GROMACS .gro file of C-alpha atoms in nm:
model
  325
    1LYS     CA    1   0.000   0.000   0.000
    2ASN     CA    2   0.293   0.237   0.061
    3MET     CA    3   0.402   0.420  -0.255
    4ILE     CA    4   0.731   0.519  -0.086
    5ILE     CA    5   1.020   0.276  -0.126
    6GLY     CA    6   1.267   0.285   0.163
    7GLY     CA    7   1.054   0.507   0.387
    8ASN     CA    8   1.174   0.308   0.688
    9PHE     CA    9   1.541   0.399   0.715
   10ASP     CA   10   1.613   0.078   0.904
   11THR     CA   11   1.515  -0.147   0.612
   12ASN     CA   12   1.620   0.106   0.346
   13PRO     CA   13   1.938  -0.057   0.207
   14TRP     CA   14   2.140   0.269   0.179
   15GLN     CA   15   2.329   0.113  -0.115
   16ARG     CA   16   2.533   0.428  -0.186
   17GLY     CA   17   2.655   0.466   0.172
   18THR     CA   18   2.527   0.617   0.495
   19ALA     CA   19   2.700   0.959   0.499
   20PHE     CA   20   2.679   1.223   0.223
   21THR     CA   21   2.872   1.547   0.242
   22ALA     CA   22   2.721   1.853   0.071
   23PRO     CA   23   2.504   1.667  -0.182
   24ALA     CA   24   2.414   1.870  -0.489
   25THR     CA   25   2.076   1.892  -0.656
   26GLY     CA   26   1.995   1.554  -0.808
   27ASP     CA   27   2.235   1.356  -0.586
   28TYR     CA   28   2.085   1.047  -0.425
   29SER     CA   29   2.150   0.942  -0.066
   30ALA     CA   30   1.922   0.685   0.102
   31ASP     CA   31   1.845   0.503  -0.223
   32ARG     CA   32   1.528   0.663  -0.363
   33PHE     CA   33   1.575   0.990  -0.172
   34GLY     CA   34   1.755   1.278  -0.341
   35SER     CA   35   1.850   1.638  -0.270
   36ILE     CA   36   1.755   1.981  -0.393
   37ALA     CA   37   2.034   2.220  -0.304
   38GLY     CA   38   2.029   2.514  -0.532
   39GLY     CA   39   1.871   2.822  -0.669
   40SER     CA   40   2.033   3.118  -0.500
   41SER     CA   41   2.068   2.947  -0.164
   42SER     CA   42   2.420   2.954  -0.017
   43ALA     CA   43   2.333   2.697   0.249
   44VAL     CA   44   2.512   2.361   0.259
   45PHE     CA   45   2.392   2.048   0.433
   46ASP     CA   46   2.494   1.686   0.486
   47ILE     CA   47   2.265   1.381   0.480
   48ASP     CA   48   2.336   1.091   0.715
   49LYS     CA   49   2.186   0.773   0.854
   50VAL     CA   50   2.154   0.849   1.225
   51ALA     CA   51   2.062   0.623   1.517
   52ASP     CA   52   1.758   0.824   1.625
   53ALA     CA   53   1.391   0.742   1.573
   54PRO     CA   54   1.042   0.755   1.725
   55SER     CA   55   0.997   0.526   2.024
   56VAL     CA   56   0.810   0.196   2.021
   57ALA     CA   57   0.524   0.369   2.204
   58GLN     CA   58   0.509   0.631   1.930
   59ALA     CA   59   0.563   0.424   1.616
   60GLY     CA   60   0.402   0.101   1.735
   61PHE     CA   61   0.712  -0.107   1.660
   62LEU     CA   62   1.089  -0.086   1.703
   63VAL     CA   63   1.260   0.172   1.481
   64SER     CA   64   1.629   0.253   1.523
   65ASN     CA   65   1.736   0.492   1.245
   66CYS     CA   66   1.630   0.800   1.055
   67LEU     CA   67   1.745   1.020   0.768
   68SER     CA   68   1.910   1.333   0.909
   69VAL     CA   69   1.977   1.659   0.724
   70ASP     CA   70   2.243   1.863   0.909
   71VAL     CA   71   2.324   2.223   0.820
   72THR     CA   72   2.698   2.280   0.774
   73THR     CA   73   2.688   2.626   0.611
   74ALA     CA   74   2.405   2.859   0.710
   75ASP     CA   75   2.210   3.101   0.490
   76VAL     CA   76   2.025   3.362   0.696
   77SER     CA   77   1.904   3.565   0.396
   78VAL     CA   78   1.653   3.388   0.173
   79ASP     CA   79   1.659   3.505  -0.188
   80ALA     CA   80   1.356   3.464  -0.412
   81ALA     CA   81   1.504   3.167  -0.601
   82ALA     CA   82   1.650   2.988  -0.298
   83VAL     CA   83   1.544   2.630  -0.233
   84ASP     CA   84   1.688   2.348  -0.022
   85ALA     CA   85   1.488   2.030   0.021
   86LEU     CA   86   1.468   1.652   0.034
   87ARG     CA   87   1.313   1.502  -0.280
   88TYR     CA   88   1.147   1.172  -0.370
   89TYR     CA   89   1.031   1.059  -0.717
   90VAL     CA   90   0.732   0.824  -0.743
   91GLU     CA   91   0.752   0.622  -1.065
   92GLY     CA   92   0.457   0.667  -1.300
   93TYR     CA   93   0.338   0.307  -1.270
   94ASP     CA   94   0.315   0.345  -0.891
   95TRP     CA   95   0.163   0.692  -0.912
   96ALA     CA   96  -0.109   0.567  -1.150
   97GLN     CA   97  -0.246   0.350  -0.868
   98ILE     CA   98  -0.353   0.658  -0.668
   99ALA     CA   99  -0.359   0.937  -0.930
  100GLN     CA  100  -0.682   1.141  -0.952
  101ASN     CA  101  -0.784   1.000  -0.612
  102ASP     CA  102  -0.745   1.148  -0.266
  103PHE     CA  103  -0.434   1.021  -0.086
  104VAL     CA  104  -0.260   1.058   0.249
  105ILE     CA  105   0.101   1.117   0.341
  106SER     CA  106   0.220   1.043   0.694
  107PHE     CA  107   0.568   1.069   0.843
  108TRP     CA  108   0.760   1.137   1.162
  109HIS     CA  109   0.973   1.452   1.179
  110LYS     CA  110   1.219   1.598   1.428
  111HIS     CA  111   1.342   1.948   1.347
  112THR     CA  112   1.556   2.180   1.556
  113LYS     CA  113   1.372   2.490   1.440
  114THR     CA  114   1.006   2.506   1.536
  115GLY     CA  115   0.736   2.649   1.313
  116THR     CA  116   0.572   2.576   0.980
  117TYR     CA  117   0.726   2.342   0.721
  118CYS     CA  118   0.594   2.242   0.380
  119VAL     CA  119   0.571   1.924   0.177
  120SER     CA  120   0.475   1.956  -0.190
  121PHE     CA  121   0.358   1.733  -0.473
  122ARG     CA  122   0.431   1.812  -0.839
  123ASN     CA  123   0.365   1.651  -1.173
  124SER     CA  124   0.635   1.540  -1.417
  125GLY     CA  125   0.624   1.869  -1.604
  126ASN     CA  126   0.634   2.080  -1.284
  127GLY     CA  127   0.324   2.257  -1.413
  128ARG     CA  128   0.084   2.135  -1.142
  129SER     CA  129   0.165   2.166  -0.771
  130TYR     CA  130   0.002   2.099  -0.436
  131VAL     CA  131   0.160   2.240  -0.119
  132ALA     CA  132   0.066   2.131   0.234
  133GLU     CA  133   0.190   2.260   0.569
  134TYR     CA  134   0.287   2.078   0.888
  135THR     CA  135   0.423   2.209   1.219
  136GLN     CA  136   0.721   2.130   1.437
  137SER     CA  137   0.582   2.230   1.777
  138VAL     CA  138   0.868   2.139   2.010
  139THR     CA  139   1.233   2.164   1.918
  140ASP     CA  140   1.430   1.840   1.868
  141THR     CA  141   1.126   1.623   1.939
  142TRP     CA  142   0.973   1.346   1.728
  143GLU     CA  143   0.628   1.449   1.607
  144LYS     CA  144   0.397   1.288   1.350
  145ALA     CA  145   0.245   1.463   1.050
  146THR     CA  146  -0.061   1.326   0.870
  147ILE     CA  147  -0.174   1.518   0.562
  148LYS     CA  148  -0.467   1.452   0.332
  149VAL     CA  149  -0.415   1.554  -0.032
  150THR     CA  150  -0.708   1.606  -0.267
  151ALA     CA  151  -0.722   1.420  -0.597
  152SER     CA  152  -0.475   1.532  -0.860
  153PRO     CA  153  -0.615   1.697  -1.175
  154SER     CA  154  -0.623   1.519  -1.508
  155ALA     CA  155  -0.500   1.837  -1.676
  156GLY     CA  156  -0.128   1.896  -1.709
  157THR     CA  157   0.164   1.672  -1.801
  158TRP     CA  158   0.156   1.346  -1.604
  159ASP     CA  159   0.358   1.028  -1.654
  160TYR     CA  160   0.182   0.703  -1.567
  161THR     CA  161   0.451   0.463  -1.691
  162THR     CA  162   0.827   0.443  -1.627
  163GLY     CA  163   0.898   0.814  -1.587
  164ILE     CA  164   0.850   1.057  -1.299
  165GLY     CA  165   0.489   1.025  -1.192
  166LEU     CA  166   0.500   1.250  -0.886
  167THR     CA  167   0.771   1.456  -0.716
  168ILE     CA  168   0.740   1.480  -0.338
  169THR     CA  169   0.949   1.756  -0.181
  170PHE     CA  170   1.016   1.824   0.188
  171ALA     CA  171   1.126   2.189   0.204
  172PHE     CA  172   1.387   2.329   0.442
  173VAL     CA  173   1.388   2.674   0.288
  174ALA     CA  174   1.214   2.819  -0.019
  175GLY     CA  175   1.217   3.167  -0.169
  176THR     CA  176   0.915   3.358  -0.297
  177THR     CA  177   0.957   3.219  -0.650
  178PHE     CA  178   0.832   2.885  -0.518
  179HIS     CA  179   0.553   3.014  -0.289
  180THR     CA  180   0.181   2.951  -0.330
  181THR     CA  181  -0.123   2.897  -0.108
  182ALA     CA  182  -0.175   2.570   0.074
  183ASP     CA  183  -0.415   2.280   0.029
  184ALA     CA  184  -0.513   2.309  -0.337
  185TRP     CA  185  -0.372   2.203  -0.672
  186GLN     CA  186  -0.219   2.505  -0.845
  187THR     CA  187  -0.094   2.571  -1.196
  188GLY     CA  188   0.283   2.631  -1.169
  189ASN     CA  189   0.601   2.506  -1.003
  190PHE     CA  190   0.561   2.555  -0.626
  191ILE     CA  191   0.730   2.401  -0.323
  192ALA     CA  192   0.619   2.596  -0.015
  193THR     CA  193   0.400   2.869   0.128
  194SER     CA  194   0.516   3.203   0.269
  195ASN     CA  195   0.490   3.043   0.616
  196GLN     CA  196   0.782   2.806   0.551
  197VAL     CA  197   1.058   2.860   0.809
  198ASN     CA  198   1.421   2.896   0.716
  199ALA     CA  199   1.564   2.577   0.863
  200MET     CA  200   1.900   2.655   0.698
  201ASP     CA  201   1.973   2.966   0.907
  202SER     CA  202   2.203   2.802   1.166
  203THR     CA  203   2.465   2.529   1.169
  204SER     CA  204   2.299   2.406   1.489
  205ASN     CA  205   1.991   2.301   1.291
  206PHE     CA  206   1.896   1.956   1.170
  207CYS     CA  207   1.585   1.807   1.007
  208ARG     CA  208   1.513   1.439   1.060
  209PHE     CA  209   1.259   1.205   0.901
  210ALA     CA  210   1.135   0.852   0.971
  211LEU     CA  211   0.860   0.618   0.850
  212ILE     CA  212   0.743   0.807   0.541
  213GLN     CA  213   0.428   0.663   0.385
  214VAL     CA  214   0.198   0.763   0.097
  215GLU     CA  215  -0.124   0.566   0.050
  216ASP     CA  216  -0.457   0.577  -0.126
  217GLY     CA  217  -0.763   0.710   0.054
  218ILE     CA  218  -0.838   0.972   0.317
  219VAL     CA  219  -0.732   0.783   0.632
  220ALA     CA  220  -0.370   0.721   0.732
  221THR     CA  221  -0.315   0.360   0.839
  222ASP     CA  222  -0.028   0.201   1.031
  223PHE     CA  223   0.309   0.209   0.858
  224GLU     CA  224   0.355  -0.084   0.620
  225ARG     CA  225   0.646  -0.296   0.736
  226ARG     CA  226   0.828  -0.468   0.450
  227ALA     CA  227   1.107  -0.723   0.489
  228VAL     CA  228   1.465  -0.611   0.430
  229GLY     CA  229   1.499  -0.832   0.122
  230GLU     CA  230   1.178  -0.697  -0.029
  231GLU     CA  231   1.287  -0.338   0.027
  232LEU     CA  232   1.625  -0.409  -0.131
  233ALA     CA  233   1.464  -0.565  -0.438
  234LEU     CA  234   1.235  -0.263  -0.481
  235CYS     CA  235   1.534  -0.028  -0.459
  236GLN     CA  236   1.738  -0.237  -0.702
  237ARG     CA  237   1.484  -0.168  -0.976
  238TYR     CA  238   1.647   0.178  -0.982
  239TYR     CA  239   2.001   0.122  -0.855
  240GLU     CA  240   2.219  -0.182  -0.789
  241SER     CA  241   2.573  -0.201  -0.661
  242VAL     CA  242   2.817  -0.492  -0.654
  243THR     CA  243   3.109  -0.428  -0.421
  244GLY     CA  244   3.389  -0.627  -0.264
  245THR     CA  245   3.762  -0.672  -0.297
  246SER     CA  246   3.747  -0.917  -0.588
  247VAL     CA  247   3.467  -1.051  -0.801
  248ALA     CA  248   3.601  -1.316  -1.041
  249ILE     CA  249   3.356  -1.348  -1.327
  250TRP     CA  250   3.550  -1.525  -1.603
  251ASN     CA  251   3.818  -1.786  -1.627
  252GLY     CA  252   3.954  -1.985  -1.916
  253TYR     CA  253   4.203  -1.973  -2.201
  254ALA     CA  254   4.332  -1.623  -2.281
  255THR     CA  255   4.474  -1.516  -2.617
  256SER     CA  256   4.667  -1.190  -2.627
  257GLY     CA  257   4.484  -0.904  -2.794
  258GLN     CA  258   4.146  -1.069  -2.803
  259THR     CA  259   3.839  -0.918  -2.636
  260TYR     CA  260   3.657  -1.138  -2.388
  261TYR     CA  261   3.302  -1.095  -2.259
  262ASN     CA  262   3.107  -1.212  -1.957
  263ALA     CA  263   2.740  -1.156  -1.885
  264GLN     CA  264   2.640  -1.004  -1.553
  265PHE     CA  265   2.272  -1.049  -1.468
  266PHE     CA  266   2.101  -0.795  -1.246
  267ALA     CA  267   1.935  -0.908  -0.925
  268THR     CA  268   1.619  -0.720  -1.028
  269THR     CA  269   1.491  -0.609  -1.368
  270LYS     CA  270   1.568  -0.239  -1.402
  271ARG     CA  271   1.317   0.040  -1.468
  272ALA     CA  272   1.501   0.122  -1.792
  273ASN     CA  273   1.838   0.039  -1.943
  274PRO     CA  274   2.079   0.154  -1.671
  275THR     CA  275   2.406   0.340  -1.684
  276VAL     CA  276   2.669   0.081  -1.588
  277VAL     CA  277   2.993   0.196  -1.425
  278LEU     CA  278   3.264  -0.065  -1.371
  279THR     CA  279   3.577  -0.051  -1.159
  280HIS     CA  280   3.846  -0.313  -1.197
  281THR     CA  281   3.974  -0.552  -0.935
  282SER     CA  282   4.271  -0.785  -0.966
  283ALA     CA  283   4.318  -0.931  -1.315
  284SER     CA  284   4.536  -1.210  -1.451
  285ASN     CA  285   4.639  -1.189  -1.819
  286PHE     CA  286   4.386  -0.910  -1.878
  287GLY     CA  287   4.398  -0.532  -1.894
  288THR     CA  288   4.299  -0.328  -1.595
  289THR     CA  289   4.030  -0.122  -1.772
  290PRO     CA  290   3.692  -0.292  -1.792
  291GLY     CA  291   3.418  -0.189  -2.029
  292SER     CA  292   3.053  -0.272  -2.071
  293ALA     CA  293   2.850  -0.367  -2.375
  294SER     CA  294   2.495  -0.481  -2.456
  295VAL     CA  295   2.337  -0.315  -2.154
  296SER     CA  296   1.970  -0.408  -2.107
  297THR     CA  297   1.719  -0.405  -1.822
  298HIS     CA  298   1.820  -0.763  -1.736
  299TYR     CA  299   2.196  -0.783  -1.779
  300PHE     CA  300   2.513  -0.632  -1.924
  301ARG     CA  301   2.832  -0.780  -2.068
  302GLU     CA  302   3.166  -0.689  -1.923
  303GLN     CA  303   3.447  -0.684  -2.177
  304ARG     CA  304   3.826  -0.689  -2.139
  305VAL     CA  305   4.121  -0.729  -2.371
  306ALA     CA  306   4.371  -1.004  -2.292
  307THR     CA  307   4.728  -0.876  -2.241
  308GLY     CA  308   4.902  -1.209  -2.274
  309THR     CA  309   4.854  -1.565  -2.393
  310ALA     CA  310   4.795  -1.816  -2.116
  311ALA     CA  311   4.618  -2.143  -2.055
  312ARG     CA  312   4.419  -1.980  -1.779
  313GLY     CA  313   4.326  -1.625  -1.697
  314PHE     CA  314   4.058  -1.441  -1.505
  315PHE     CA  315   3.920  -1.096  -1.449
  316GLY     CA  316   3.664  -0.942  -1.220
  317CYS     CA  317   3.504  -0.612  -1.139
  318ARG     CA  318   3.288  -0.407  -0.911
  319TRP     CA  319   3.000  -0.222  -1.072
  320THR     CA  320   2.697  -0.004  -1.029
  321ALA     CA  321   2.387   0.001  -1.250
  322ASP     CA  322   2.192   0.327  -1.226
  323SER     CA  323   1.836   0.345  -1.360
  324GLU     CA  324   1.706   0.617  -1.130
  325LEU     CA  325   1.434   0.856  -1.238
   0.00000   0.00000   0.00000
């Protein structure tokens, strides 16, 4: 039922790591979650996996970790085009399940700065926007937000297949260029209201999130708990990483100067043909620069050129396959 993949930062696989210094706009951190750090904002923030979460009494089950946004360079003056935020893309196929129906977003938040914050929803063309407000009442305290969103319009540019179906944005600061009124679908590209606080105005500030859920209907239900393996498989539709000190993927007779191939099959079928990046490990009778060929949603072929003739040789690699929205 939950349209958000990795909304529990315990079972989110964090395939890219658990600490991200000064991510730029478009950079991903906790798998499906990315950053908006731009416009005219001079603020800088880090994103980390932090051992802090709502209690069992609050959440209804044991949660140990959250996603934390920590300000490292403050911006006390908000220009019109300034925007810093956490961003999540819902794929069109998932979005189609709740599009043009009322839906609910619920999440736990813990912000240093009290006041009004905004979460927004935009179409793939950024021409239709819905902005909702929530409040941090007590500093550095876990509080739950539950927000009902009215049905999205049919008008505008929407993707209901493999593209960006819906952009969800949690604002930390937003200039007047991105301001609109709350609680209605608007024509334009909006992220916040004029009530949005500047959470980037002090290096003492952080914004933390846990248990993010988006579901069909007008009533927020208990957070959907998915198994670690299921969450990993859902994330690997968009990004997969093979790491380790040595991954031997071919062995046999090597003839100098010839190109050799080996198929690598993905753990999960990708959303679209991914960008494959390979890094070499130890190699015997083969060059140190790997390459890829015949990339598809199911597999790719690694290729290497033999550097010497031998009865036996091997090569291996580490790789990432990126099919993010």
